[in-house]
Coordinates of C-alpha atoms in Angstrom, one line a residue:
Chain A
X162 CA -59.1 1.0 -113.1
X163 CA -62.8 1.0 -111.9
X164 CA -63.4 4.2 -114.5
X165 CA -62.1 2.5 -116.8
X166 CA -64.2 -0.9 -116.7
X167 CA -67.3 1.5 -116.3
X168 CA -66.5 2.6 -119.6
X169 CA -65.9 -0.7 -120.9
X170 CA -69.3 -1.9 -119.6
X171 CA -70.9 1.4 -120.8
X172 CA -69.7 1.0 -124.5
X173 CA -71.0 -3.0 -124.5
X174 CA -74.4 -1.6 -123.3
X175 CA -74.6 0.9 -125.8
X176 CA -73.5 -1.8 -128.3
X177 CA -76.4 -3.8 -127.6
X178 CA -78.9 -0.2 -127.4
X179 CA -77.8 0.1 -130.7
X180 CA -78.5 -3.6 -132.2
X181 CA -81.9 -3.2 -130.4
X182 CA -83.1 -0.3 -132.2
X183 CA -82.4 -1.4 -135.2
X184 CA -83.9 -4.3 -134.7
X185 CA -87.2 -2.7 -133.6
X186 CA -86.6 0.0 -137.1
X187 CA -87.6 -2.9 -139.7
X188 CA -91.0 -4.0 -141.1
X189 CA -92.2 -6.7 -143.1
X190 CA -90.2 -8.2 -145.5
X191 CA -92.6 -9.5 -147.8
X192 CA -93.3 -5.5 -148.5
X193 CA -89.5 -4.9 -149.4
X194 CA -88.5 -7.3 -152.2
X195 CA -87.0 -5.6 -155.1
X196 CA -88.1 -5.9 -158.7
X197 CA -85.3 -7.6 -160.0
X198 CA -85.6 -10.1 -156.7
X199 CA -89.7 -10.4 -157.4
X200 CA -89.1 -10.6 -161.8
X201 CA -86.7 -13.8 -161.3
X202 CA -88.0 -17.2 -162.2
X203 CA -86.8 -20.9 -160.7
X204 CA -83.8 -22.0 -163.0
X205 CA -84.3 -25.7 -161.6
X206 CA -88.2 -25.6 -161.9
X207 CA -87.9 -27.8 -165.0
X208 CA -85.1 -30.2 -163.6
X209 CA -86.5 -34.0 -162.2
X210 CA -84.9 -34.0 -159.3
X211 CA -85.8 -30.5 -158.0
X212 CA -88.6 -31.7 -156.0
X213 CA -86.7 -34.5 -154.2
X214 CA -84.0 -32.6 -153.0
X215 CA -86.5 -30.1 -152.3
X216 CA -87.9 -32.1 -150.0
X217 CA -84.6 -33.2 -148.7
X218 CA -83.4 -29.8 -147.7
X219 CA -87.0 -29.1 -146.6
X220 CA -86.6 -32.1 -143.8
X221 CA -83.2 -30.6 -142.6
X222 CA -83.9 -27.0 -142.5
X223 CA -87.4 -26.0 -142.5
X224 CA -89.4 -29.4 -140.7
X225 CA -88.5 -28.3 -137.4
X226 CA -90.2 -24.9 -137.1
X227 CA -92.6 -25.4 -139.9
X228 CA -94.0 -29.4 -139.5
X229 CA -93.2 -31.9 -141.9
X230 CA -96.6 -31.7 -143.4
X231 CA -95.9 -27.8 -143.5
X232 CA -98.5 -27.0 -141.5
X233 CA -96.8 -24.8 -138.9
X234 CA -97.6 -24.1 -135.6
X235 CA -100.2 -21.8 -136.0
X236 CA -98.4 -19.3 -134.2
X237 CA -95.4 -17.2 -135.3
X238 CA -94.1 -20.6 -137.1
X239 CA -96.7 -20.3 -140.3
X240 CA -98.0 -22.9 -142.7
X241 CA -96.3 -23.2 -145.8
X242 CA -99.5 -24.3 -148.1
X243 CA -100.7 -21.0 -148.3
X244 CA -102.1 -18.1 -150.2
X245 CA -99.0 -16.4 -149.2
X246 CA -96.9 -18.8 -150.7
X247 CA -99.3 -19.4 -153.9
X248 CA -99.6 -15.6 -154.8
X249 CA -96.1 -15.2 -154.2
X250 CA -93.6 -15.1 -157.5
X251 CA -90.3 -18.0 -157.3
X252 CA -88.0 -14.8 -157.2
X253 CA -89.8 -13.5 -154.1
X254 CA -89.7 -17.3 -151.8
X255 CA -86.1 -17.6 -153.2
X256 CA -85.3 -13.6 -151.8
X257 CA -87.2 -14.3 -148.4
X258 CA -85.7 -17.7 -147.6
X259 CA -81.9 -15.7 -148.7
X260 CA -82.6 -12.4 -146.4
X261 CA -84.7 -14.3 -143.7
X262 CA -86.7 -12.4 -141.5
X263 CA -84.7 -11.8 -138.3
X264 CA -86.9 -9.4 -136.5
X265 CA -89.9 -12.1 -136.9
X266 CA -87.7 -15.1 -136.1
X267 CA -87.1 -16.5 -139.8
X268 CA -83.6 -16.7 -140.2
X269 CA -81.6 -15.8 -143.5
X270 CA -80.7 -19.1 -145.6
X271 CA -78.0 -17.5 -147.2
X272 CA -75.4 -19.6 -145.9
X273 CA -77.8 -22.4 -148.6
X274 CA -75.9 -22.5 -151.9
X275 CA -78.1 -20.8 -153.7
X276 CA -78.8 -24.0 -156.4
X277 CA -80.6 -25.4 -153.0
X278 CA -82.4 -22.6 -152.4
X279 CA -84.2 -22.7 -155.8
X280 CA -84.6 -26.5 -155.2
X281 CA -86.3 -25.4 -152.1
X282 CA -88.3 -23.2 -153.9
X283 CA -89.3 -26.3 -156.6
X284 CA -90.7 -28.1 -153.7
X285 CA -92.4 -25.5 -151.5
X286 CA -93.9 -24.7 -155.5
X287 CA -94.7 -28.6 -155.2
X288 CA -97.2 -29.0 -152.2
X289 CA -99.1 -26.0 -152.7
Chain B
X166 CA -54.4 -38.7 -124.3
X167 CA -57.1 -41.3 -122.9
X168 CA -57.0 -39.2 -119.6
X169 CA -58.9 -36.6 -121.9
X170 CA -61.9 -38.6 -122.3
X171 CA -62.1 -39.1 -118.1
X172 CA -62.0 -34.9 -117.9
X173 CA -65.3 -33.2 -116.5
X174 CA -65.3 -32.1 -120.1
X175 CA -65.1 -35.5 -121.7
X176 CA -67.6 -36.8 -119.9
X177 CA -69.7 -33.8 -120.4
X178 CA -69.1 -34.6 -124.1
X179 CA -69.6 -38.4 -124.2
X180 CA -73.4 -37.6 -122.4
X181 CA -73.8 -35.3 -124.8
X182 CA -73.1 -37.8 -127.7
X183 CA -75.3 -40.3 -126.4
X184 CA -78.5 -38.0 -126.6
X185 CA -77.5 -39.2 -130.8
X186 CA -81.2 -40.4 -131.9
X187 CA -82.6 -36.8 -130.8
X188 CA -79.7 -34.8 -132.5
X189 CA -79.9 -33.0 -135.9
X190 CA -77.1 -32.0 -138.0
X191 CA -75.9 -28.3 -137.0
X192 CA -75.6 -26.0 -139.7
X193 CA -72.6 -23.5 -138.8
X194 CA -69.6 -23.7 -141.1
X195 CA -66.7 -25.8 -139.6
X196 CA -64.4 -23.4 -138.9
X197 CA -62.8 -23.6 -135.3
X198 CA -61.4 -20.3 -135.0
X199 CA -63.3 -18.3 -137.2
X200 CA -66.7 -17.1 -136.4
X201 CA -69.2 -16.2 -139.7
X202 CA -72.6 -14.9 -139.5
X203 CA -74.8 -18.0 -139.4
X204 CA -76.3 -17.8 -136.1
X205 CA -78.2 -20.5 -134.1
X206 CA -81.8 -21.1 -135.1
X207 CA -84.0 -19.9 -132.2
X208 CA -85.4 -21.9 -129.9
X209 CA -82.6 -24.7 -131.1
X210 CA -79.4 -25.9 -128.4
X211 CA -76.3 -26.9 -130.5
X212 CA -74.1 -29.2 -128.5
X213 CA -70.4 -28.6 -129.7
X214 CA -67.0 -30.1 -128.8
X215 CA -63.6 -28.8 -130.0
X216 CA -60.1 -30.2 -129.7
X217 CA -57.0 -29.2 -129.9
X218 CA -54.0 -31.5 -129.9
X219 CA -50.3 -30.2 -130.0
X220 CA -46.9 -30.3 -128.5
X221 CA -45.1 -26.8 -127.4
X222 CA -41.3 -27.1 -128.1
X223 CA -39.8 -28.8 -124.9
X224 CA -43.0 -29.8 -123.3
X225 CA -45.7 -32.7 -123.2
X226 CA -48.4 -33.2 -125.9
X227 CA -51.5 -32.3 -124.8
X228 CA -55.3 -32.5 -125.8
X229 CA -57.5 -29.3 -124.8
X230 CA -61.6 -29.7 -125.1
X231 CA -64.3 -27.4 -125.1
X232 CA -67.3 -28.2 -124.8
X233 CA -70.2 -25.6 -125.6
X234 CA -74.0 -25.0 -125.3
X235 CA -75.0 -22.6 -128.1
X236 CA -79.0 -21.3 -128.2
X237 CA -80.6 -19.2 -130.6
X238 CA -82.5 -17.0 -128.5
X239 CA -83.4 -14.6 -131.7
X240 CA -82.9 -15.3 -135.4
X241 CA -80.0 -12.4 -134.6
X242 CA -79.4 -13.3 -131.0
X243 CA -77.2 -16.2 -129.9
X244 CA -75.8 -17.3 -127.0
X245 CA -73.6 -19.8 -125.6
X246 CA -71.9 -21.3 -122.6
X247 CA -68.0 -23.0 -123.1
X248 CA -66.8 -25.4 -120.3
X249 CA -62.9 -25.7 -121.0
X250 CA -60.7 -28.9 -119.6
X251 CA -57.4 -30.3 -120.9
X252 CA -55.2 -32.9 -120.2
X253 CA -51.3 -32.7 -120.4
X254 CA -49.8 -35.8 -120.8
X255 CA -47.4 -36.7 -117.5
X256 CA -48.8 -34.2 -116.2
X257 CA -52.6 -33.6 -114.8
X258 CA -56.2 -33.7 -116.3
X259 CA -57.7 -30.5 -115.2
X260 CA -61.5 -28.0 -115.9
X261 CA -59.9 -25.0 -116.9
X262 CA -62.9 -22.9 -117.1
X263 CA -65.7 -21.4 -118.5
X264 CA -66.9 -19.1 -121.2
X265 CA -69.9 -17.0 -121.8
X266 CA -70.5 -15.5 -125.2
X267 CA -73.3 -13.7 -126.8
X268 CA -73.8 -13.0 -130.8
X269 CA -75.6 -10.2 -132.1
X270 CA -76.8 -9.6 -136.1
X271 CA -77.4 -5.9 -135.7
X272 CA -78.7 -5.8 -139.5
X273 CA -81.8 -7.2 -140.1
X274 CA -81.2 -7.4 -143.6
X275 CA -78.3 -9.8 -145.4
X276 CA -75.7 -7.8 -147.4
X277 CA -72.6 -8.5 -148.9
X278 CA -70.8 -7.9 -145.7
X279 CA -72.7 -9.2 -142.7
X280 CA -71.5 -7.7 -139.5
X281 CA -71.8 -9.8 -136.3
X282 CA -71.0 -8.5 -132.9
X283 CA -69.5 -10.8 -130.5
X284 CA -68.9 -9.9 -126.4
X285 CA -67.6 -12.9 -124.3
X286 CA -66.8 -12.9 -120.9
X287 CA -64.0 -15.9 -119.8
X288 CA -63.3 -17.0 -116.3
X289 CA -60.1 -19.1 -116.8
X290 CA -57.3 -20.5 -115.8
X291 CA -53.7 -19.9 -117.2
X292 CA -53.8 -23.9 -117.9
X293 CA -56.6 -23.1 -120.5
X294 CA -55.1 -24.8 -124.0
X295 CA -58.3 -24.3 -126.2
X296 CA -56.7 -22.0 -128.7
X297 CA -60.4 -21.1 -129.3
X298 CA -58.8 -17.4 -130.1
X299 CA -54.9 -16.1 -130.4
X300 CA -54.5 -13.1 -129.3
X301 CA -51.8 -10.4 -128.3
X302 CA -48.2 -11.7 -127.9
X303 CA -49.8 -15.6 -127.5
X304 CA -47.5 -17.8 -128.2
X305 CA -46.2 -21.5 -127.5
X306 CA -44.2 -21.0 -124.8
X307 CA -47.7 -20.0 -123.0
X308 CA -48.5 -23.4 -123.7
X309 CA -45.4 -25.0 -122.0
X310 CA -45.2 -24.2 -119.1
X311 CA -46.2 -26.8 -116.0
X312 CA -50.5 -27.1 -115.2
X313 CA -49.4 -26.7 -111.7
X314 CA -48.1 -23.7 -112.2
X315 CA -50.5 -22.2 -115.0
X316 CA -53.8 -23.6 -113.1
X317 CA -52.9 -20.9 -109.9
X318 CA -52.9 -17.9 -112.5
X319 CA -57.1 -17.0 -112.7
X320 CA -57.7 -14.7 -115.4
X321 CA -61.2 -12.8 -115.9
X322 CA -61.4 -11.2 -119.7
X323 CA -63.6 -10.0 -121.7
X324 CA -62.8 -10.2 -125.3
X325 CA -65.0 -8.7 -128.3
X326 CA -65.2 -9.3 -131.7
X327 CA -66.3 -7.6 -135.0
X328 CA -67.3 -10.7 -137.5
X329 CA -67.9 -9.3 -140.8
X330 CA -69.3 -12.3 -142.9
X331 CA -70.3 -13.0 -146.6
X332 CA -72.3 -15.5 -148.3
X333 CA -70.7 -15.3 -151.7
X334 CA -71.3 -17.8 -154.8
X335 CA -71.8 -20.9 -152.1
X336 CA -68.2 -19.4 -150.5
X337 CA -68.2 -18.3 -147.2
X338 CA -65.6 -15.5 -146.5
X339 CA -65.7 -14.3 -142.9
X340 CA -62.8 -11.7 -141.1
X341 CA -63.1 -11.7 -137.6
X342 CA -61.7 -8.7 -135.8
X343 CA -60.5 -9.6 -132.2
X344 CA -59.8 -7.3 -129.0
X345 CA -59.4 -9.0 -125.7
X346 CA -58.8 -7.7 -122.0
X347 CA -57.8 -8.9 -118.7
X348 CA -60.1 -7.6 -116.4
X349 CA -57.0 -6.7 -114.1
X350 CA -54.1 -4.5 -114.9
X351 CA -53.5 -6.3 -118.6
X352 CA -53.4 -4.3 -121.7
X353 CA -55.7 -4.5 -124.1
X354 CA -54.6 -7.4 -126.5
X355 CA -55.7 -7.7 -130.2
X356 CA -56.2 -10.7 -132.8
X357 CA -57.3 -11.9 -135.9
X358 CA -59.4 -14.7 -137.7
X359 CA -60.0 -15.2 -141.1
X360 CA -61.8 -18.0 -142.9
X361 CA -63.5 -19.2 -146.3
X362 CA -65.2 -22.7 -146.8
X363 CA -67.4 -24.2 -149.5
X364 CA -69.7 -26.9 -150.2
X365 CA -68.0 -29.2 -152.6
X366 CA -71.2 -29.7 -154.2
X367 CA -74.0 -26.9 -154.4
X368 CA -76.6 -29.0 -155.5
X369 CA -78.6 -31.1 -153.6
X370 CA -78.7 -35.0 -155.0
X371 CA -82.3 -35.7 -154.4
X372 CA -82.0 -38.9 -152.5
X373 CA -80.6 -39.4 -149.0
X374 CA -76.4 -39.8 -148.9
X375 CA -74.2 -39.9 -146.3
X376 CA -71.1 -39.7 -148.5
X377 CA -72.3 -37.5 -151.3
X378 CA -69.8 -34.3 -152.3
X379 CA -72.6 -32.0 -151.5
X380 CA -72.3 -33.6 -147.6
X381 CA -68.4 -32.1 -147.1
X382 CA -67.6 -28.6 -147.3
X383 CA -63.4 -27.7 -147.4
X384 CA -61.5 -24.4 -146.8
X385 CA -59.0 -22.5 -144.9
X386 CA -58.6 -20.5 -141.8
X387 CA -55.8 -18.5 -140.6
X388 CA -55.6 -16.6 -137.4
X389 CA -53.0 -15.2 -134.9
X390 CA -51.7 -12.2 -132.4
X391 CA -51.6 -8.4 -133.3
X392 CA -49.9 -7.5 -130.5
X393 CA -51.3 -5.4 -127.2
X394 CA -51.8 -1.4 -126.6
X395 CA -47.9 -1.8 -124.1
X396 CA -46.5 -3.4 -128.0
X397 CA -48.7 -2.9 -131.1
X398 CA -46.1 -4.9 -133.3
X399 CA -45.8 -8.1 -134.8
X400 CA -42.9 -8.9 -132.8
X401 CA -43.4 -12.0 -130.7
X402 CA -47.0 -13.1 -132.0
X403 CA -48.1 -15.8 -133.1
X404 CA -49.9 -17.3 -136.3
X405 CA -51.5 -19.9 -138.0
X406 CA -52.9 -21.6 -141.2
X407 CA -55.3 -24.2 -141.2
X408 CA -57.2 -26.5 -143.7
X409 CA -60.3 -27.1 -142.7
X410 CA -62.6 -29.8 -143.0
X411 CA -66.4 -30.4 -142.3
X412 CA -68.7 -33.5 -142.9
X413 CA -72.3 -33.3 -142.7
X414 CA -73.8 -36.4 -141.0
X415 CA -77.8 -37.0 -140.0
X416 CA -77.1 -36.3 -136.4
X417 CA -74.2 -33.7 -136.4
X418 CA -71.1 -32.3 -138.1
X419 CA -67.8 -33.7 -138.2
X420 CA -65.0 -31.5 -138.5
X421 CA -61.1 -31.8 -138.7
X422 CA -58.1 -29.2 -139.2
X423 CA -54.5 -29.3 -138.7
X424 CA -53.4 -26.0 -138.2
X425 CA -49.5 -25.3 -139.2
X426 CA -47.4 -22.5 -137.1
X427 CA -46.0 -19.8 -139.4
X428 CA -43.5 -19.1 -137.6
X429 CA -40.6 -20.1 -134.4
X430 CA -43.5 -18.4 -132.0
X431 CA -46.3 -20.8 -132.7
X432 CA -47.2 -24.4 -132.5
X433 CA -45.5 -26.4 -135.0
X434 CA -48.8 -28.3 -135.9
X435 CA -52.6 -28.1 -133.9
X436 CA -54.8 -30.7 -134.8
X437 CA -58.4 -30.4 -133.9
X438 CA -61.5 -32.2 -134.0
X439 CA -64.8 -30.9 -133.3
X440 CA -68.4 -32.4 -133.1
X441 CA -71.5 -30.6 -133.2
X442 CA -75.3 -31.6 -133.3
X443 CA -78.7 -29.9 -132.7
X444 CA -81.7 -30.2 -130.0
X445 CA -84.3 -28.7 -132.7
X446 CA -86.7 -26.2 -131.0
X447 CA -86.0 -26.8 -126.9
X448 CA -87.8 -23.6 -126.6
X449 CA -91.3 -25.6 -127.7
X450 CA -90.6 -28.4 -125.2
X451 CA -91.1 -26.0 -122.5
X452 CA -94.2 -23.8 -124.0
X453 CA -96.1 -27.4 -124.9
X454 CA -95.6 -28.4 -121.3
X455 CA -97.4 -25.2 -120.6
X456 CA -100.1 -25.4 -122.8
X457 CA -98.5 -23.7 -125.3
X458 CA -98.8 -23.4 -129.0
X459 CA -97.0 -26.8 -130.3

């Protein structure tokens, strides 16, 4: 019986071994995004209310770790106004907020529709 | 089913509730059973109840709460404490345990199939009603018999999960893979969830709702027994299908289910309700008192 909860304990451990090291395996994700991903353009950038529930989804999601204002926390939570953001294409924001960056702490938004995940886009696109 | 509310794990949840103004809504999908791959953010606590009401063939209704603490320690690391109570009715109100549970994305990436794995370690009684999993040869008659009886059997598992998980077109689709053992001489015992929910609206409105279609999100989740390593058959398990229902509120998420048995094994009905809110960022309470970055 004691064997076989030392094997038990021994696969759970090499569970977790595992899930570390490939979590220490990735790099930045900014680096990574595909063409197709960086090519893509807003679909909602034209429509009024874009912004708004931008902002909305912004307040929910994103004000906690980031400020309100956006600002961050000038630590590993960045600031959302900046040349990052500017330089960066709609299809690229739109890719990072859907994969996340899990090894830095940014988790995926996939589980956004992805309608709200442009609309994020419109706004983030907004106070820049 | 008032006694419920007067249960360690009533009043646990009624403290909880009434830390309201500092809440945010949580942002898992409503299943009950069913795990998918959203994770907690880190540094946020979700505070989570979820009930199950039913009546076993023969016996008294009950009402069966559990009340968890779920932090995101990574953005692929979660992990969570349960504290389980129930109350039978003519019978007793009675803690029933605890739970420990730990979820890890080992992907960094998001793919079409998300895999999530899940180790929990339970220290309960027999008595324990939460149907949070079914698993093996479970079935209603486990949920019959007398607390007095049930509350004297301790059991000590540890159950583990493969959650494979996709985000597809604003569906979720998530297929959770269950093995559980009893640390003593038990056979391994094996279980199944399955779920799929949906916004009702994917877009968001631009102005502030509470009522809005893009608030609720509706789907299914079914789940039951697939036997143990002594009797790797159907024969004697139980299952289940349940429409699910989840309503996004400022402070929290609302969720509902009634779970219908498939067959003369399980529960005729299982309704549950479940409540969940988020302490954004805890983690930075502590750092700021320390001078830290915030």
């Amino acid at each position: 019986m004691i064997a076989r909860t030392q094997k038990f304990l021994g696969y759970i451990c090499l569970t977790i071994s595992f899930s570390l090291l490939l979590c220490a395996a990735t790099s930045s994700r900014w680096d990574r995004i595909p063409e197709k991903d960086h090519a893509r353009v807003n679909p909602l950038a034209a429509h009024s209310e874009a912004v708004a529930a931008g902002a909305l989804i912004y307040r929910d999601h994103c004000a906690q770790c980031h400020r309100s204002d956006a600002s961050g926390d000038g630590h590993k939570k960045p600031a959302l106004r900046s040349e990052r953001i500017r330089s960066a294409t709609d299809g690229d924001i739109e890719w990072f907020l859907r994969q996340g960056d899990l090894r830095h702490g940014m988790p995926s938004w996939s589980n956004l529709p992805e309608a709200k995940r442009w609309q994020l886009v419109a706004y983030l696109r907004s106070i820049q | 089913m008032a006694r419920l509310f007067l249960s360690p794990a009533g009043i646990f949840s009624a403290l909880l509730l009434s830390l309201l103004p500092g809440l945010a809504a949580a942002q898992e999908k409503p299943y009950f059973v069913t795990y998918s791959h959203d994770l907690e953010e880190p540094g946020n606590l979700e505070v989570e109840t979820k009930t199950a009401l039913a009546q076993p063939q023969g016996s008294h209704r009950y009402g069966a709460t559990a009340s968890e603490l779920e932090y995101g320690v990574r953005a692929w690391w979660t992990s969570e404490i349960y504290l389980d109570g129930e109350t039978t009715a003519q019978e007793s109100t009675i803690l029933t345990g605890f739970r420990l549970e730990n979820r890890f994305r080992p992907l960094m990436r998001e793919h079409v199939i998300n895999p999530v794995i899940y180790v929990e370690f339970e220290n309960i009684t027999g008595a324990d009603k939460t149907l949070l999993e079914v698993v093996g040869h479970d079935g209603q008659s486990d949920l019959g018999e007398p607390n007095s009886d049930t509350r004297q059997e301790h059991e000590h598992e540890a159950e583990l999960k493969l959650i494979l998980s996709s985000n597809l077109k604003a569906w979720n689709i998530s297929e959770n893979f269950i093995a559980e053992k009893n640390l003593g001489h038990e056979p391994w015992e094996f279980g199944y969830a399955l779920g799929a929910a949906r916004p009702l609206r994917t877009l968001g409105s631009g102005k502030p709702c509470m009522f809005c279609l893009e608030k609720f999100t509706a789907g299914a989740e079914a789940y039951g027994g697939l036997g143990d390593t002594d009797s790797l058959t159907l024969h004697n398990t139980s299952h289940y299908i349940a429409p699910i229902v989840g309503w996004q509120l400022p402070f929290g998420r609302f969720s509902f289910s009634t779970g219908f048995g498939l067959n003369s094994n399980s529960l005729d009905r299982v309704y549950r309700i479940g409540w969940a809110s988020e302490l954004p960022q805890v983690g930075s309470w502590f750092r700021s008192s320390k001078g830290g970055t915030r």
